[in-house]
mmCIF file of C-alpha atoms in Angstrom:
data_model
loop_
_atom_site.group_PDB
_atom_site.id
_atom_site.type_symbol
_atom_site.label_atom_id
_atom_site.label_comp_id
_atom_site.label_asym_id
_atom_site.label_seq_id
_atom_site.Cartn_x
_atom_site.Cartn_y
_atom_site.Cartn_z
ATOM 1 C CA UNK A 1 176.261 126.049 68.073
ATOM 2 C CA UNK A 2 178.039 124.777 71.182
ATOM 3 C CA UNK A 3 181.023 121.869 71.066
ATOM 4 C CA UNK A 4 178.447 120.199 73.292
ATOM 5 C CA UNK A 5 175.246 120.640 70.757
ATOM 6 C CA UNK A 6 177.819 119.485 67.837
ATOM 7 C CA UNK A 7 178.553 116.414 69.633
ATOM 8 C CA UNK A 8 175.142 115.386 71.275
ATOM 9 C CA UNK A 9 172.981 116.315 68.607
ATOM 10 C CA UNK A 10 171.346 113.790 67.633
ATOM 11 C CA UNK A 11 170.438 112.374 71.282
ATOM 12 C CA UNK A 12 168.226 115.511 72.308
ATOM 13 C CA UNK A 13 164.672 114.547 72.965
ATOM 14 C CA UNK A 14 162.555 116.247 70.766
ATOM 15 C CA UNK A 15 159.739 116.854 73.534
ATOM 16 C CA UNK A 16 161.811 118.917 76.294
ATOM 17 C CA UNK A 17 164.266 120.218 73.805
ATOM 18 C CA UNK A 18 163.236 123.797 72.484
ATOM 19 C CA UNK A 19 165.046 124.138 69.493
ATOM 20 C CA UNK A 20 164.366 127.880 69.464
ATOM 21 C CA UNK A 21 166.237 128.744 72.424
ATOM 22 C CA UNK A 22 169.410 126.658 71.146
ATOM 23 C CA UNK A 23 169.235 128.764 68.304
ATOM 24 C CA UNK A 24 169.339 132.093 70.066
ATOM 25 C CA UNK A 25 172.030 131.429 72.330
ATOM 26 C CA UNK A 26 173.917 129.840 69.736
ATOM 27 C CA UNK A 27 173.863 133.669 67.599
ATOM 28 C CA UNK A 28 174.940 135.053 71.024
ATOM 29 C CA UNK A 29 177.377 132.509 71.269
ATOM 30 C CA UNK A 30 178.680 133.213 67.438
ATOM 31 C CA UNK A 31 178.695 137.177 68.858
ATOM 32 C CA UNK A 32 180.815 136.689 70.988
ATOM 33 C CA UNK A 33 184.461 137.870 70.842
ATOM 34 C CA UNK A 34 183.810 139.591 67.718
ATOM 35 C CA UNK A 35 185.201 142.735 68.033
ATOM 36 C CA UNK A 36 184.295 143.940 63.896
ATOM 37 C CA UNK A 37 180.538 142.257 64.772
ATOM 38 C CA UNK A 38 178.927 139.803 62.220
ATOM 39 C CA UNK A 39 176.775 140.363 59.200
ATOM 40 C CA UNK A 40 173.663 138.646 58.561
ATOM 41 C CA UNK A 41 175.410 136.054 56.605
ATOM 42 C CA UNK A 42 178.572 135.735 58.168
ATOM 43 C CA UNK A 43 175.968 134.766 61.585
ATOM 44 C CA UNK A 44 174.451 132.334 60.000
ATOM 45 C CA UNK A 45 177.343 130.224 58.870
ATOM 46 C CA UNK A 46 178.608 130.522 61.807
ATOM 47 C CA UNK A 47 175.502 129.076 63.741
ATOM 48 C CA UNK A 48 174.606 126.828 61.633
ATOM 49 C CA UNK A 49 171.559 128.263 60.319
ATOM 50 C CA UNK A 50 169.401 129.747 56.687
ATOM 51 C CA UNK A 51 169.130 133.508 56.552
ATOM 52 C CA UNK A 52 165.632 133.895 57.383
ATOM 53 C CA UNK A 53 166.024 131.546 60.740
ATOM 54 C CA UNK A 54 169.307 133.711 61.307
ATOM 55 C CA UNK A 55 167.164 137.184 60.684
ATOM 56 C CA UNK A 56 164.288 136.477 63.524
ATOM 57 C CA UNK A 57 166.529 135.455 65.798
ATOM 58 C CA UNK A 58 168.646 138.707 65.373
ATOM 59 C CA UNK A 59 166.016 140.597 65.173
ATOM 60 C CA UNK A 60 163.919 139.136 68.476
ATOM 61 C CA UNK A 61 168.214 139.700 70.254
ATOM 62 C CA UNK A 62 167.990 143.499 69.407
ATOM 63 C CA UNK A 63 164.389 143.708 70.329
ATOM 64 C CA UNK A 64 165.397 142.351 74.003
ATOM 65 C CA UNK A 65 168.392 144.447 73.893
ATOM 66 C CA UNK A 66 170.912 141.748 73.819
ATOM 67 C CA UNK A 67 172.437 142.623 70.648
ATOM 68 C CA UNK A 68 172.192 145.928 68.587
ATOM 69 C CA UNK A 69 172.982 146.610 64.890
ATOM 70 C CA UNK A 70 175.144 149.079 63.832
ATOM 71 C CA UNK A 71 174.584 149.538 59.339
ATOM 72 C CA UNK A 72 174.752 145.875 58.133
ATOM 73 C CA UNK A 73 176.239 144.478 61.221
ATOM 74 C CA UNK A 74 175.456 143.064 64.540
ATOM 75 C CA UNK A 75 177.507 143.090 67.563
ATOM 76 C CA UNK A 76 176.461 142.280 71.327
ATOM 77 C CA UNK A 77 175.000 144.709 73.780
ATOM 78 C CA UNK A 78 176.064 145.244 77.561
ATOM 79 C CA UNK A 79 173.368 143.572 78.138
ATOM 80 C CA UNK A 80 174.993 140.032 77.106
ATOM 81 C CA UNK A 81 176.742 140.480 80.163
ATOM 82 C CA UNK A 82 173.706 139.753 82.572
ATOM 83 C CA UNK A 83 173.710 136.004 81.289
ATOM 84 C CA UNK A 84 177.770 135.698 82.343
ATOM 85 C CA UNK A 85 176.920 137.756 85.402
ATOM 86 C CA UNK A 86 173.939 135.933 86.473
ATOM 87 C CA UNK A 87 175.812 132.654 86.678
ATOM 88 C CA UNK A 88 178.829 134.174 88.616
ATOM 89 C CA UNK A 89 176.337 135.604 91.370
ATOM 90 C CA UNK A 90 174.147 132.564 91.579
ATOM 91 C CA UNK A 91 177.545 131.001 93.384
ATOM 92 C CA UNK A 92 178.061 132.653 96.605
ATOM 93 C CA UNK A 93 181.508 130.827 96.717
ATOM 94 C CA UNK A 94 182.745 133.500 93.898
ATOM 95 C CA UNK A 95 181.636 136.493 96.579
ATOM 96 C CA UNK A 96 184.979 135.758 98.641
ATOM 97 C CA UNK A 97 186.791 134.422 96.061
ATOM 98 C CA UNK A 98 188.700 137.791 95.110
ATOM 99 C CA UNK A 99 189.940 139.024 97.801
ATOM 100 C CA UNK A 100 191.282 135.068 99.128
ATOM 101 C CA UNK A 101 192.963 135.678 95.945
ATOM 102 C CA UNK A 102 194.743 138.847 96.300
ATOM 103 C CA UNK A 103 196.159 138.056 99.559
ATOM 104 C CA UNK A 104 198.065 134.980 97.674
ATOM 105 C CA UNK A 105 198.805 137.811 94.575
ATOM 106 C CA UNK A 106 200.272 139.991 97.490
ATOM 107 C CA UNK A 107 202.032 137.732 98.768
ATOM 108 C CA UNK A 108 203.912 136.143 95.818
ATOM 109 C CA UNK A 109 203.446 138.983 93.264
ATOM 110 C CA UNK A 110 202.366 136.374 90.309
ATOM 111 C CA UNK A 111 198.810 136.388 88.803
ATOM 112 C CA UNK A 112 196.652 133.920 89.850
ATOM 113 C CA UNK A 113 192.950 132.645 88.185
ATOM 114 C CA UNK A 114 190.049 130.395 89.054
ATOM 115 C CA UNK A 115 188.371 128.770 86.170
ATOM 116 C CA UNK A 116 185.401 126.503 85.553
ATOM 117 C CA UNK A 117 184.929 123.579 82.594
ATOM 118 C CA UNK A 118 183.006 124.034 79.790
ATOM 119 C CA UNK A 119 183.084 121.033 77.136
ATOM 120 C CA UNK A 120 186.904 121.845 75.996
ATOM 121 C CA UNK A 121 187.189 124.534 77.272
ATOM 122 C CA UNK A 122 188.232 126.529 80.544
ATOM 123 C CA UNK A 123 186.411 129.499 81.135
ATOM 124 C CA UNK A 124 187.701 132.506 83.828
ATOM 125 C CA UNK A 125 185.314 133.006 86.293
ATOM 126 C CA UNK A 126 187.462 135.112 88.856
ATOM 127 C CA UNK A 127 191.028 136.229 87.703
ATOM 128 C CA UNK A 128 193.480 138.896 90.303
ATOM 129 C CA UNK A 129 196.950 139.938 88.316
ATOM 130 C CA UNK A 130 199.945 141.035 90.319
ATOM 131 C CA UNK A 131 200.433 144.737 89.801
ATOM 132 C CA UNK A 132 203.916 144.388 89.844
ATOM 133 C CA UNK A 133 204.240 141.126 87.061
ATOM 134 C CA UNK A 134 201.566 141.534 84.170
ATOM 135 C CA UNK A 135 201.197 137.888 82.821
ATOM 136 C CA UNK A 136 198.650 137.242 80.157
ATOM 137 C CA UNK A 137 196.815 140.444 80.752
ATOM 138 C CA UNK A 138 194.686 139.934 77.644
ATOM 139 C CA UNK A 139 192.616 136.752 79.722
ATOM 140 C CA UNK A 140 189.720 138.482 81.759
ATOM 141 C CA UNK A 141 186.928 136.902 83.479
ATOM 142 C CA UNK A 142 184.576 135.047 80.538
ATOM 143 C CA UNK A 143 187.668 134.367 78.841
ATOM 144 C CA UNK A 144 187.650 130.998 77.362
ATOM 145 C CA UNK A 145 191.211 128.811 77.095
ATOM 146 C CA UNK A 146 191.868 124.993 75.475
ATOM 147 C CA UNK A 147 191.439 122.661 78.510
ATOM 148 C CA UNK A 148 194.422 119.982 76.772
ATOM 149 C CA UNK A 149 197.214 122.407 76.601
ATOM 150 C CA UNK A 150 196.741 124.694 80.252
ATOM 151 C CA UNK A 151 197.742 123.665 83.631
ATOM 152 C CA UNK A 152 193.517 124.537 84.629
ATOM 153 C CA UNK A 153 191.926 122.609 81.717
ATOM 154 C CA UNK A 154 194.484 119.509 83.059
ATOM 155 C CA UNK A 155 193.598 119.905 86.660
ATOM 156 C CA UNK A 156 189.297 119.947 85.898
ATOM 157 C CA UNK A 157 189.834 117.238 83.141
ATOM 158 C CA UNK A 158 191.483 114.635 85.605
ATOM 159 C CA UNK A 159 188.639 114.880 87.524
ATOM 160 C CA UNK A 160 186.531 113.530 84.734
ATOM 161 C CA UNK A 161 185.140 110.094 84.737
ATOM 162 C CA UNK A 162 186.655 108.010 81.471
ATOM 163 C CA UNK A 163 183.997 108.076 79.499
ATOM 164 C CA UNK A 164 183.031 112.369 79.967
ATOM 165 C CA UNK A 165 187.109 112.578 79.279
ATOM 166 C CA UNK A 166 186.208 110.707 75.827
ATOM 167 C CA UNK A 167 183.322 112.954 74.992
ATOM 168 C CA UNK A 168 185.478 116.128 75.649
ATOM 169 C CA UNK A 169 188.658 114.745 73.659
ATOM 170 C CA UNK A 170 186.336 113.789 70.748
ATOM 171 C CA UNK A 171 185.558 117.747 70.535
ATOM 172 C CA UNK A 172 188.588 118.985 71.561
ATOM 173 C CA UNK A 173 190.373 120.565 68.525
ATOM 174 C CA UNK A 174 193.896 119.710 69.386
ATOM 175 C CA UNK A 175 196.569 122.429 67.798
ATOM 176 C CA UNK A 176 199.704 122.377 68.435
ATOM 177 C CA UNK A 177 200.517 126.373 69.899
ATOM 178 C CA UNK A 178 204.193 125.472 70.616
ATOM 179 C CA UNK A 179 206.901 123.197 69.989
ATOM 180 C CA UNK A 180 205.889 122.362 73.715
ATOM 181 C CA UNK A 181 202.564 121.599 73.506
ATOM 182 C CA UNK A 182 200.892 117.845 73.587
ATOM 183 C CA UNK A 183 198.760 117.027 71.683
ATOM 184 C CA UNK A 184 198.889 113.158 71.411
ATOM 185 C CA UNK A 185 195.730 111.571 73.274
ATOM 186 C CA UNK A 186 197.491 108.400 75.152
ATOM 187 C CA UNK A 187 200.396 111.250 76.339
ATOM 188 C CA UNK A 188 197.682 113.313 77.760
ATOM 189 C CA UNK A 189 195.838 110.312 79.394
ATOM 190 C CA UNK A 190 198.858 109.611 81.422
ATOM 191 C CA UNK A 191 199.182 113.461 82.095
ATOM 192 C CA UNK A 192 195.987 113.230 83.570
ATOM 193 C CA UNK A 193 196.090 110.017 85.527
ATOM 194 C CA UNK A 194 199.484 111.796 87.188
ATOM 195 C CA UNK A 195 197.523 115.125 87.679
ATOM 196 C CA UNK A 196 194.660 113.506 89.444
ATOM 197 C CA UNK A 197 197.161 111.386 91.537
ATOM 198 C CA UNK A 198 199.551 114.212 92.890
ATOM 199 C CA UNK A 199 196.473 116.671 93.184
ATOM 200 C CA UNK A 200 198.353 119.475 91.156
ATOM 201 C CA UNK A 201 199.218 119.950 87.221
ATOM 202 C CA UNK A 202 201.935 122.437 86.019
ATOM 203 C CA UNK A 203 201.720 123.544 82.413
ATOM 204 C CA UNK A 204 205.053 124.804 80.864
ATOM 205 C CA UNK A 205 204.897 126.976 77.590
ATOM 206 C CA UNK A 206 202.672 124.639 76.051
ATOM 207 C CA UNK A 207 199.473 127.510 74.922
ATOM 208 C CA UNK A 208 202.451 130.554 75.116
ATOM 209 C CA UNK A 209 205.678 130.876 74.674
ATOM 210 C CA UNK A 210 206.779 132.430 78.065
ATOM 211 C CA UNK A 211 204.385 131.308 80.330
ATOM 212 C CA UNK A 212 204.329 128.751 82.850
ATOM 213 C CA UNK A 213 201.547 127.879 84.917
ATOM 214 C CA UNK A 214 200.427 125.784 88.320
ATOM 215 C CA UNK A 215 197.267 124.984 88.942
ATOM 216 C CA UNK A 216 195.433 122.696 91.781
ATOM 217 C CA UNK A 217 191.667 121.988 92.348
ATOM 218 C CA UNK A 218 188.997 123.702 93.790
ATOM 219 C CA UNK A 219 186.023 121.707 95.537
ATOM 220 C CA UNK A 220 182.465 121.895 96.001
ATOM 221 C CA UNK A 221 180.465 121.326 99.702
ATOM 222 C CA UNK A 222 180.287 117.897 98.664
ATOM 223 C CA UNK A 223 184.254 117.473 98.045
ATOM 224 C CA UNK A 224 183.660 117.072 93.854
ATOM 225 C CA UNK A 225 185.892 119.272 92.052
ATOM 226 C CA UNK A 226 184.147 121.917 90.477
ATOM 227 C CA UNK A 227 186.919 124.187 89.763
ATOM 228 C CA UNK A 228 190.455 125.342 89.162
ATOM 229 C CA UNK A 229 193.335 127.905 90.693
ATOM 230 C CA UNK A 230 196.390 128.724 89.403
ATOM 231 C CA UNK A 231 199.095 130.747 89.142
ATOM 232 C CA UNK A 232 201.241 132.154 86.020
ATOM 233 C CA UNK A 233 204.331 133.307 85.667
ATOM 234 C CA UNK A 234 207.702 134.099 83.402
ATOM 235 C CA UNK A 235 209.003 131.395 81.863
ATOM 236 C CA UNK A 236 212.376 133.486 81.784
ATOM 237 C CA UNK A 237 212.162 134.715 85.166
ATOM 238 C CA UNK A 238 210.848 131.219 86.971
ATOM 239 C CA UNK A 239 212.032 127.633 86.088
ATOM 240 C CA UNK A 240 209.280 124.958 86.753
ATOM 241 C CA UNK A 241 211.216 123.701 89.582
ATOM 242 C CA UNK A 242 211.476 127.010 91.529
ATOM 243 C CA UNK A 243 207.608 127.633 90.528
ATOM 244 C CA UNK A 244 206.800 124.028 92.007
ATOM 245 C CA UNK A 245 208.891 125.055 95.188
ATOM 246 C CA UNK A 246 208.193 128.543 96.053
ATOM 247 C CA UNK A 247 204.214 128.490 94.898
ATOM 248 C CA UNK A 248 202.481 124.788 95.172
ATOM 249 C CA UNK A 249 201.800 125.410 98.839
ATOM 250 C CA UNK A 250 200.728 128.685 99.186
ATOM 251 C CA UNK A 251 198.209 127.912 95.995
ATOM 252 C CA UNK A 252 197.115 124.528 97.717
ATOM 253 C CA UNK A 253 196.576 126.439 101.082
ATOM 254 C CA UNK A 254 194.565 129.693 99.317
ATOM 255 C CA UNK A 255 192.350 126.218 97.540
ATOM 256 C CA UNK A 256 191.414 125.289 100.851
ATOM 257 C CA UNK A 257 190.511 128.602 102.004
ATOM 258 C CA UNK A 258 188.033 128.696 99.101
ATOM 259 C CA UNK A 259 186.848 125.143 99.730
ATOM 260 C CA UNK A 260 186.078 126.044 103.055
ATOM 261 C CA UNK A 261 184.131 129.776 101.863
ATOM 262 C CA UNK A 262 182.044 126.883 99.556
ATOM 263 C CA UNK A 263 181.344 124.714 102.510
ATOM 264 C CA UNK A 264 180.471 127.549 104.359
ATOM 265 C CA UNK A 265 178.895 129.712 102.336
ATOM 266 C CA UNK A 266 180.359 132.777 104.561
ATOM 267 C CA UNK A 267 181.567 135.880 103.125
ATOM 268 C CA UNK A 268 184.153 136.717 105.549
ATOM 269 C CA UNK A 269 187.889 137.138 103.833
ATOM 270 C CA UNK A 270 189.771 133.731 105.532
ATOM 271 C CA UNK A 271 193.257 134.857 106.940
ATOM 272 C CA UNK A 272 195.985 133.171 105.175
ATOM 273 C CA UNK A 273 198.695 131.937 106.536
ATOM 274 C CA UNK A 274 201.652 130.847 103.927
ATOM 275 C CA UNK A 275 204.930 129.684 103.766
ATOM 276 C CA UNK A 276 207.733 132.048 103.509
ATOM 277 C CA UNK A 277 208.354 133.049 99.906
ATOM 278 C CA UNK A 278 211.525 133.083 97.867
ATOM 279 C CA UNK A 279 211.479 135.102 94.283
#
């Protein structure tokens, strides 16, 4: 079960809502990440649900060939990978995305990611590392990160009206992964009422020690912000200053390069032309 199912449970109407279908994409849901797979048990406390229910559903999952079952457990199939998949190509603006990014990559040798909201979380949806500077090299595209504590998750939740800002704090685990990190809600409300007023966030070792991040909007045809970019780097290699210098407007000027490919809907790679860089 989703952060979003725990939280809106009880306002579902009971004649559109098809119970069913939660229920299976919650199991996928519980799947996923889980390198050792699940048993029968272990799925259903994780979902939420009484062996039998937890059975069927499995069962119907390796039938269609999203999951398969290896002994006593259950892990998901290539398969899964279609439903990530499908929503990444239904948005033509992800087609150019890539390559606008490695030009910016090339250019300042630092990773750099794009990365959509999903209750409190961020999830990847495009992601190009420098080949030269490996930063967080375990985050790939589907990876999911804490909205509250990364320079992304800032940027898409100042965009938020007050009260969908409420909702997502009221799910939002809050831990503290470093002595950096905040985690007090009126501190974070004034993060993100500065974040949405300059237009960029920078995150500094708050979800990892060693890593600093900058991160400014992305916008749909209709100017709402529907996504993130940033960069990472080494917090022993970059102060936030030099970071905020050297990077903010080369990433703001790759962000309008993809707002314009979502306007547009084109596929050609947009030339970029950035500010001379000093590492």
């Amino acid at each position: 079960m989703t952060e979003q199912d725990k939280f809106d449970g009880d306002k579902r109407d009971p004649q559109s809502f098809i119970r069913a279908l939660a229920r299976g994409l919650s199991v996928i849901e519980g799947l996923s990440g889980k390198v050792d797979g699940c048993s029968l048990s272990e799925v259903a406390n994780e979902c939420d649900l009484d062996r039998a229910t937890a059975r069927r559903i499995l069962m119907t999952l390796t039938e269609l060939r999203y999951v398969r079952a290896t002994g006593s457990r259950y892990f998901l199939a290539p398969r899964a990978l279609s439903l990530g998949y499908a929503y990444l190509s239904s948005i033509p603006y992800w087609e150019v995305a890539a390559p606008i990014m490695e030009q910016l990559v090339q250019q300042i040798n630092e990773s750099c990611s794009a990365a959509t909201l999903d209750g409190a979380h961020v999830v990847y949806v495009a992601r190009v590392r420098s080949n030269k500077r490996f930063v967080d090299v375990s985050r790939t595209v589907g990876s999911r990160i804490p909205a509250y504590c990364t320079s992304l998750g800032r940027i898409l939740l100042s965009a938020l009206p007050s009260a969908e800002l409420k909702k997502v704090f009221a799910m939002t685990k809050f831990v503290e992964h470093t002595r950096f990190t905040v985690t007090d809600i009126p501190t974070l409300t004034r993060i993100l009422s500065e974040v949405k007023q300059q237009g960029w966030a920078v995150v500094d070792q708050e979800m990892e020690i060693g890593l600093r991040s900058l991160a400014v909007p992305l916008h749909d045809q209709h100017g709402a912000v529907v996504a993130a970019l940033n960069v990472s780097v080494q917090a022993d290699r970059i102060s936030v200053e030099d970071m905020i210098q050297n990077y903010l407007e080369p990433l703001k000027t790759t962000a309008q390069h993809l707002d314009e490919a979502s306007r547009t809907r084109q596929t050609a790679v947009f030339p970029l032309k950035l500010s001379n860089i000093s590492v």
